[in-house]
PDB file of C-alpha atoms in Angstrom:
ATOM      1  CA  MET A1435       7.565 -20.684 -28.779  1.00  0.00           C
ATOM      2  CA  LEU A1436       5.008 -23.339 -27.878  1.00  0.00           C
ATOM      3  CA  SER A1437       4.350 -26.247 -30.208  1.00  0.00           C
ATOM      4  CA  PHE A1438       0.794 -26.781 -31.434  1.00  0.00           C
ATOM      5  CA  LEU A1439       0.325 -29.666 -28.948  1.00  0.00           C
ATOM      6  CA  ASP A1440       1.676 -27.544 -26.080  1.00  0.00           C
ATOM      7  CA  ARG A1441      -0.807 -24.804 -27.059  1.00  0.00           C
ATOM      8  CA  ILE A1442      -3.666 -27.313 -26.989  1.00  0.00           C
ATOM      9  CA  ARG A1443      -2.595 -28.402 -23.496  1.00  0.00           C
ATOM     10  CA  GLU A1444      -2.404 -24.755 -22.399  1.00  0.00           C
ATOM     11  CA  ASP A1445      -5.853 -24.081 -23.904  1.00  0.00           C
ATOM     12  CA  VAL A1446      -7.358 -27.032 -22.039  1.00  0.00           C
ATOM     13  CA  ARG A1447      -5.815 -25.786 -18.764  1.00  0.00           C
ATOM     14  CA  THR A1448      -7.233 -22.331 -19.530  1.00  0.00           C
ATOM     15  CA  ALA A1449     -10.712 -23.824 -20.022  1.00  0.00           C
ATOM     16  CA  PHE A1450     -10.509 -25.460 -16.596  1.00  0.00           C
ATOM     17  CA  THR A1451      -9.318 -22.171 -15.067  1.00  0.00           C
ATOM     18  CA  LYS A1452     -11.981 -19.961 -16.660  1.00  0.00           C
ATOM     19  CA  ASP A1453     -15.011 -22.260 -16.869  1.00  0.00           C
ATOM     20  CA  PRO A1454     -16.288 -23.923 -13.699  1.00  0.00           C
ATOM     21  CA  ALA A1455     -18.479 -26.148 -15.901  1.00  0.00           C
ATOM     22  CA  ALA A1456     -15.366 -27.822 -17.359  1.00  0.00           C
ATOM     23  CA  LYS A1457     -15.194 -31.216 -15.675  1.00  0.00           C
ATOM     24  CA  ASP A1458     -13.358 -33.549 -18.018  1.00  0.00           C
ATOM     25  CA  THR A1459     -10.465 -33.139 -20.455  1.00  0.00           C
ATOM     26  CA  ILE A1460     -12.152 -35.200 -23.173  1.00  0.00           C
ATOM     27  CA  GLU A1461     -15.275 -33.038 -22.855  1.00  0.00           C
ATOM     28  CA  VAL A1462     -13.204 -29.863 -23.238  1.00  0.00           C
ATOM     29  CA  LEU A1463     -11.321 -31.277 -26.231  1.00  0.00           C
ATOM     30  CA  LEU A1464     -14.465 -32.431 -28.030  1.00  0.00           C
ATOM     31  CA  ALA A1465     -17.260 -30.085 -26.949  1.00  0.00           C
ATOM     32  CA  TYR A1466     -15.817 -26.575 -26.600  1.00  0.00           C
ATOM     33  CA  PRO A1467     -16.452 -24.746 -29.892  1.00  0.00           C
ATOM     34  CA  GLY A1468     -14.590 -21.665 -28.656  1.00  0.00           C
ATOM     35  CA  LEU A1469     -11.419 -23.736 -28.399  1.00  0.00           C
ATOM     36  CA  HIS A1470     -12.016 -25.304 -31.813  1.00  0.00           C
ATOM     37  CA  ALA A1471     -12.407 -21.816 -33.291  1.00  0.00           C
ATOM     38  CA  ILE A1472      -9.169 -20.640 -31.672  1.00  0.00           C
ATOM     39  CA  TRP A1473      -7.278 -23.689 -32.956  1.00  0.00           C
ATOM     40  CA  ALA A1474      -8.600 -23.135 -36.490  1.00  0.00           C
ATOM     41  CA  TYR A1475      -7.739 -19.421 -36.182  1.00  0.00           C
ATOM     42  CA  ARG A1476      -4.119 -20.235 -35.302  1.00  0.00           C
ATOM     43  CA  ILE A1477      -3.737 -22.277 -38.469  1.00  0.00           C
ATOM     44  CA  ALA A1478      -5.598 -19.679 -40.569  1.00  0.00           C
ATOM     45  CA  ASN A1479      -3.457 -16.902 -39.069  1.00  0.00           C
ATOM     46  CA  ALA A1480      -0.258 -18.789 -39.942  1.00  0.00           C
ATOM     47  CA  LEU A1481      -1.513 -19.163 -43.520  1.00  0.00           C
ATOM     48  CA  TRP A1482      -2.468 -15.450 -43.614  1.00  0.00           C
ATOM     49  CA  LYS A1483       0.997 -14.398 -42.421  1.00  0.00           C
ATOM     50  CA  ARG A1484       2.616 -16.598 -45.091  1.00  0.00           C
ATOM     51  CA  ASP A1485       0.575 -14.778 -47.724  1.00  0.00           C
ATOM     52  CA  HIS A1486      -1.801 -17.717 -48.308  1.00  0.00           C
ATOM     53  CA  ARG A1487      -4.697 -15.363 -47.701  1.00  0.00           C
ATOM     54  CA  LEU A1488      -7.389 -17.279 -49.571  1.00  0.00           C
ATOM     55  CA  ALA A1489      -6.543 -20.503 -47.734  1.00  0.00           C
ATOM     56  CA  GLY A1490      -6.643 -18.627 -44.400  1.00  0.00           C
ATOM     57  CA  ARG A1491     -10.008 -17.073 -45.223  1.00  0.00           C
ATOM     58  CA  LEU A1492     -11.463 -20.394 -46.363  1.00  0.00           C
ATOM     59  CA  LEU A1493     -10.334 -22.115 -43.172  1.00  0.00           C
ATOM     60  CA  SER A1494     -11.838 -19.333 -41.039  1.00  0.00           C
ATOM     61  CA  HIS A1495     -15.071 -19.631 -43.049  1.00  0.00           C
ATOM     62  CA  ILE A1496     -15.238 -23.396 -42.427  1.00  0.00           C
ATOM     63  CA  ALA A1497     -14.497 -22.822 -38.723  1.00  0.00           C
ATOM     64  CA  ARG A1498     -17.323 -20.270 -38.539  1.00  0.00           C
ATOM     65  CA  PHE A1499     -19.728 -22.781 -40.078  1.00  0.00           C
ATOM     66  CA  LEU A1500     -18.663 -25.502 -37.609  1.00  0.00           C
ATOM     67  CA  THR A1501     -18.344 -23.393 -34.430  1.00  0.00           C
ATOM     68  CA  GLY A1502     -20.474 -20.273 -34.847  1.00  0.00           C
ATOM     69  CA  VAL A1503     -17.361 -18.204 -34.125  1.00  0.00           C
ATOM     70  CA  GLU A1504     -15.922 -15.923 -36.819  1.00  0.00           C
ATOM     71  CA  ILE A1505     -12.304 -14.906 -36.310  1.00  0.00           C
ATOM     72  CA  HIS A1506     -10.647 -13.107 -39.210  1.00  0.00           C
ATOM     73  CA  PRO A1507      -7.250 -14.717 -39.889  1.00  0.00           C
ATOM     74  CA  GLY A1508      -5.614 -11.266 -39.861  1.00  0.00           C
ATOM     75  CA  ALA A1509      -6.560 -10.629 -36.210  1.00  0.00           C
ATOM     76  CA  GLU A1510      -3.784 -10.874 -33.615  1.00  0.00           C
ATOM     77  CA  ILE A1511      -4.579 -13.009 -30.557  1.00  0.00           C
ATOM     78  CA  GLY A1512      -2.390 -13.660 -27.518  1.00  0.00           C
ATOM     79  CA  ASP A1513      -1.946 -16.667 -25.271  1.00  0.00           C
ATOM     80  CA  ARG A1514      -4.595 -18.248 -23.030  1.00  0.00           C
ATOM     81  CA  PHE A1515      -7.432 -16.460 -24.838  1.00  0.00           C
ATOM     82  CA  PHE A1516     -10.759 -18.109 -23.958  1.00  0.00           C
ATOM     83  CA  ILE A1517     -14.158 -17.981 -25.619  1.00  0.00           C
ATOM     84  CA  ASP A1518     -16.992 -19.228 -23.397  1.00  0.00           C
ATOM     85  CA  HIS A1519     -20.160 -20.447 -25.179  1.00  0.00           C
ATOM     86  CA  GLY A1520     -18.761 -19.236 -28.498  1.00  0.00           C
ATOM     87  CA  ALA A1521     -21.929 -18.839 -30.580  1.00  0.00           C
ATOM     88  CA  GLY A1522     -22.183 -15.572 -32.465  1.00  0.00           C
ATOM     89  CA  ILE A1523     -18.684 -14.209 -31.820  1.00  0.00           C
ATOM     90  CA  VAL A1524     -17.218 -11.922 -34.508  1.00  0.00           C
ATOM     91  CA  ILE A1525     -13.586 -10.762 -34.361  1.00  0.00           C
ATOM     92  CA  GLY A1526     -12.531  -8.394 -37.137  1.00  0.00           C
ATOM     93  CA  GLU A1527      -9.361  -8.288 -39.209  1.00  0.00           C
ATOM     94  CA  THR A1528      -7.456  -5.589 -37.312  1.00  0.00           C
ATOM     95  CA  ALA A1529      -8.573  -6.664 -33.829  1.00  0.00           C
ATOM     96  CA  GLU A1530      -5.820  -7.308 -31.304  1.00  0.00           C
ATOM     97  CA  ILE A1531      -6.423  -9.464 -28.240  1.00  0.00           C
ATOM     98  CA  GLY A1532      -3.880  -9.785 -25.446  1.00  0.00           C
ATOM     99  CA  ASP A1533      -2.998 -12.677 -23.197  1.00  0.00           C
ATOM    100  CA  ASP A1534      -5.604 -14.058 -20.766  1.00  0.00           C
ATOM    101  CA  ALA A1535      -8.490 -12.169 -22.396  1.00  0.00           C
ATOM    102  CA  MET A1536     -11.977 -13.681 -22.406  1.00  0.00           C
ATOM    103  CA  LEU A1537     -15.122 -13.288 -24.514  1.00  0.00           C
ATOM    104  CA  TYR A1538     -18.604 -14.603 -23.875  1.00  0.00           C
ATOM    105  CA  GLN A1539     -21.191 -15.523 -26.521  1.00  0.00           C
ATOM    106  CA  GLY A1540     -22.436 -12.998 -29.015  1.00  0.00           C
ATOM    107  CA  VAL A1541     -19.558 -10.533 -28.719  1.00  0.00           C
ATOM    108  CA  THR A1542     -18.641  -8.400 -31.722  1.00  0.00           C
ATOM    109  CA  LEU A1543     -15.231  -6.769 -32.003  1.00  0.00           C
ATOM    110  CA  GLY A1544     -16.185  -4.723 -35.039  1.00  0.00           C
ATOM    111  CA  GLY A1545     -14.842  -2.026 -37.284  1.00  0.00           C
ATOM    112  CA  ASP A1546     -16.054   1.511 -37.780  1.00  0.00           C
ATOM    113  CA  SER A1547     -14.527   2.320 -41.162  1.00  0.00           C
ATOM    114  CA  LEU A1548     -14.355   1.013 -44.705  1.00  0.00           C
ATOM    115  CA  GLU A1549     -10.755   2.212 -45.044  1.00  0.00           C
ATOM    116  CA  ASP A1550      -7.834  -0.224 -45.011  1.00  0.00           C
ATOM    117  CA  LYS A1551      -6.418   0.804 -41.636  1.00  0.00           C
ATOM    118  CA  LYS A1552      -6.676  -0.140 -37.942  1.00  0.00           C
ATOM    119  CA  ARG A1553     -10.458  -0.188 -37.504  1.00  0.00           C
ATOM    120  CA  HIS A1554     -11.166  -2.863 -34.866  1.00  0.00           C
ATOM    121  CA  PRO A1555     -10.663  -2.860 -31.075  1.00  0.00           C
ATOM    122  CA  THR A1556      -7.658  -3.831 -29.010  1.00  0.00           C
ATOM    123  CA  LEU A1557      -8.259  -5.886 -25.870  1.00  0.00           C
ATOM    124  CA  GLU A1558      -5.304  -5.703 -23.542  1.00  0.00           C
ATOM    125  CA  ASP A1559      -4.161  -8.538 -21.275  1.00  0.00           C
ATOM    126  CA  GLY A1560      -6.863  -9.891 -18.992  1.00  0.00           C
ATOM    127  CA  ALA A1561      -9.750  -7.930 -20.528  1.00  0.00           C
ATOM    128  CA  THR A1562     -13.191  -9.566 -20.395  1.00  0.00           C
ATOM    129  CA  VAL A1563     -16.153  -8.801 -22.655  1.00  0.00           C
ATOM    130  CA  GLY A1564     -19.596 -10.002 -21.517  1.00  0.00           C
ATOM    131  CA  SER A1565     -22.324 -11.677 -23.557  1.00  0.00           C
ATOM    132  CA  ASN A1566     -23.739  -9.830 -26.571  1.00  0.00           C
ATOM    133  CA  ALA A1567     -21.518  -6.794 -26.072  1.00  0.00           C
ATOM    134  CA  THR A1568     -20.462  -4.794 -29.117  1.00  0.00           C
ATOM    135  CA  VAL A1569     -17.074  -3.085 -29.138  1.00  0.00           C
ATOM    136  CA  LEU A1570     -16.558  -0.886 -32.203  1.00  0.00           C
ATOM    137  CA  GLY A1571     -13.647   0.939 -33.727  1.00  0.00           C
ATOM    138  CA  PRO A1572      -9.925   1.266 -33.046  1.00  0.00           C
ATOM    139  CA  ILE A1573     -10.414   1.695 -29.302  1.00  0.00           C
ATOM    140  CA  THR A1574      -8.651  -0.029 -26.416  1.00  0.00           C
ATOM    141  CA  ILE A1575     -10.187  -2.061 -23.627  1.00  0.00           C
ATOM    142  CA  GLY A1576      -7.499  -1.711 -20.964  1.00  0.00           C
ATOM    143  CA  GLU A1577      -5.670  -4.392 -19.057  1.00  0.00           C
ATOM    144  CA  GLY A1578      -7.980  -6.198 -16.624  1.00  0.00           C
ATOM    145  CA  ALA A1579     -11.017  -4.152 -17.735  1.00  0.00           C
ATOM    146  CA  SER A1580     -14.513  -5.652 -18.011  1.00  0.00           C
ATOM    147  CA  VAL A1581     -17.322  -4.866 -20.439  1.00  0.00           C
ATOM    148  CA  GLY A1582     -20.794  -5.773 -19.173  1.00  0.00           C
ATOM    149  CA  ALA A1583     -23.211  -7.959 -21.095  1.00  0.00           C
ATOM    150  CA  GLY A1584     -25.144  -6.155 -23.819  1.00  0.00           C
ATOM    151  CA  SER A1585     -22.963  -3.059 -23.683  1.00  0.00           C
ATOM    152  CA  VAL A1586     -22.099  -0.989 -26.736  1.00  0.00           C
ATOM    153  CA  VAL A1587     -18.579   0.373 -26.350  1.00  0.00           C
ATOM    154  CA  LEU A1588     -17.508   3.247 -28.596  1.00  0.00           C
ATOM    155  CA  GLU A1589     -14.727   4.759 -26.465  1.00  0.00           C
ATOM    156  CA  SER A1590     -11.619   3.302 -24.858  1.00  0.00           C
ATOM    157  CA  VAL A1591     -11.915   1.786 -21.382  1.00  0.00           C
ATOM    158  CA  PRO A1592      -9.137   2.426 -18.838  1.00  0.00           C
ATOM    159  CA  PRO A1593      -7.315  -0.515 -17.246  1.00  0.00           C
ATOM    160  CA  ASN A1594      -9.078  -2.360 -14.406  1.00  0.00           C
ATOM    161  CA  CYS A1595     -12.388  -0.553 -14.983  1.00  0.00           C
ATOM    162  CA  THR A1596     -15.885  -1.844 -15.714  1.00  0.00           C
ATOM    163  CA  VAL A1597     -18.271  -0.366 -18.258  1.00  0.00           C
ATOM    164  CA  VAL A1598     -21.933  -1.200 -18.847  1.00  0.00           C
ATOM    165  CA  GLY A1599     -24.827   0.090 -20.932  1.00  0.00           C
ATOM    166  CA  ASN A1600     -25.584   1.551 -24.332  1.00  0.00           C
ATOM    167  CA  PRO A1601     -23.537   3.608 -24.792  1.00  0.00           C
ATOM    168  CA  ALA A1602     -21.174   2.049 -22.247  1.00  0.00           C
ATOM    169  CA  LYS A1603     -20.341   4.123 -19.190  1.00  0.00           C
ATOM    170  CA  LEU A1604     -17.910   3.530 -16.328  1.00  0.00           C
ATOM    171  CA  VAL A1605     -19.460   2.072 -13.187  1.00  0.00           C
ATOM    172  CA  GLY A1606     -17.944   2.174  -9.730  1.00  0.00           C
ATOM    173  CA  GLU A1607     -14.306   2.821  -9.046  1.00  0.00           C
ATOM    174  CA  CYS A1608     -11.558   1.488 -11.258  1.00  0.00           C
ATOM    175  CA  GLN A1609      -9.461  -1.118  -9.472  1.00  0.00           C
ATOM    176  CA  GLU A1610      -6.059   0.265  -8.550  1.00  0.00           C
ATOM    177  CA  ASP A1611      -4.963  -3.050  -7.066  1.00  0.00           C
ATOM    178  CA  GLU A1612      -2.868  -4.817  -9.684  1.00  0.00           C
ATOM    179  CA  SER A1613      -3.304  -8.116  -7.842  1.00  0.00           C
ATOM    180  CA  ILE A1614      -6.794  -8.630  -9.291  1.00  0.00           C
ATOM    181  CA  GLU A1615      -7.118 -11.878 -11.198  1.00  0.00           C
ATOM    182  CA  LEU A1616      -6.803 -11.054 -14.889  1.00  0.00           C
ATOM    183  CA  GLY A1617      -9.538 -12.396 -17.097  1.00  0.00           C
ATOM    184  CA  SER A1618     -11.665 -13.653 -14.212  1.00  0.00           C
ATOM    185  CA  GLY A1619     -14.629 -12.203 -16.078  1.00  0.00           C
ATOM    186  CA  PHE A1620     -18.308 -12.296 -15.330  1.00  0.00           C
ATOM    187  CA  PRO A1621     -20.129 -15.319 -13.974  1.00  0.00           C
ATOM    188  CA  ASP A1622     -22.234 -17.334 -16.434  1.00  0.00           C
TER     189      ASP A1622
END
């Protein structure tokens, strides 16, 4: 298990890998609100899991105010997750995000029910969701799949496929080649 400092180092390396605009470590540490939101989430999630739910929610609320990114402390997020241009991101309580996943600004991983059950999406390893896309309900965005900007996704997306539109539809052929770079995402 990585220490908090090791996670910060890994997050900074991830920023350099996934954002060609990242030029300087100090800049990434100080001026990447997506990273700040993820760091606050990790603390809030630890509080949530230790049954300090109010403290976790308050920390996530403060992080939302400071970063423009709302991550519920009950969400489950993997390693090397990256948020590019974080403004307007919403990640719901039962969302699950795998390793190497990436979100662009304005993405909503929202629920479709008022019941206390799994009601938010799962993003598998290497999934990418483009700007202002909305992904609703307990659906799965498969490993290495991409969701185009502005899409509204209401059904699961197979691995290594791309969907676009409202409602989102598959475009082109799904990649069968497992050597594709996970989480490479869409260009800015």
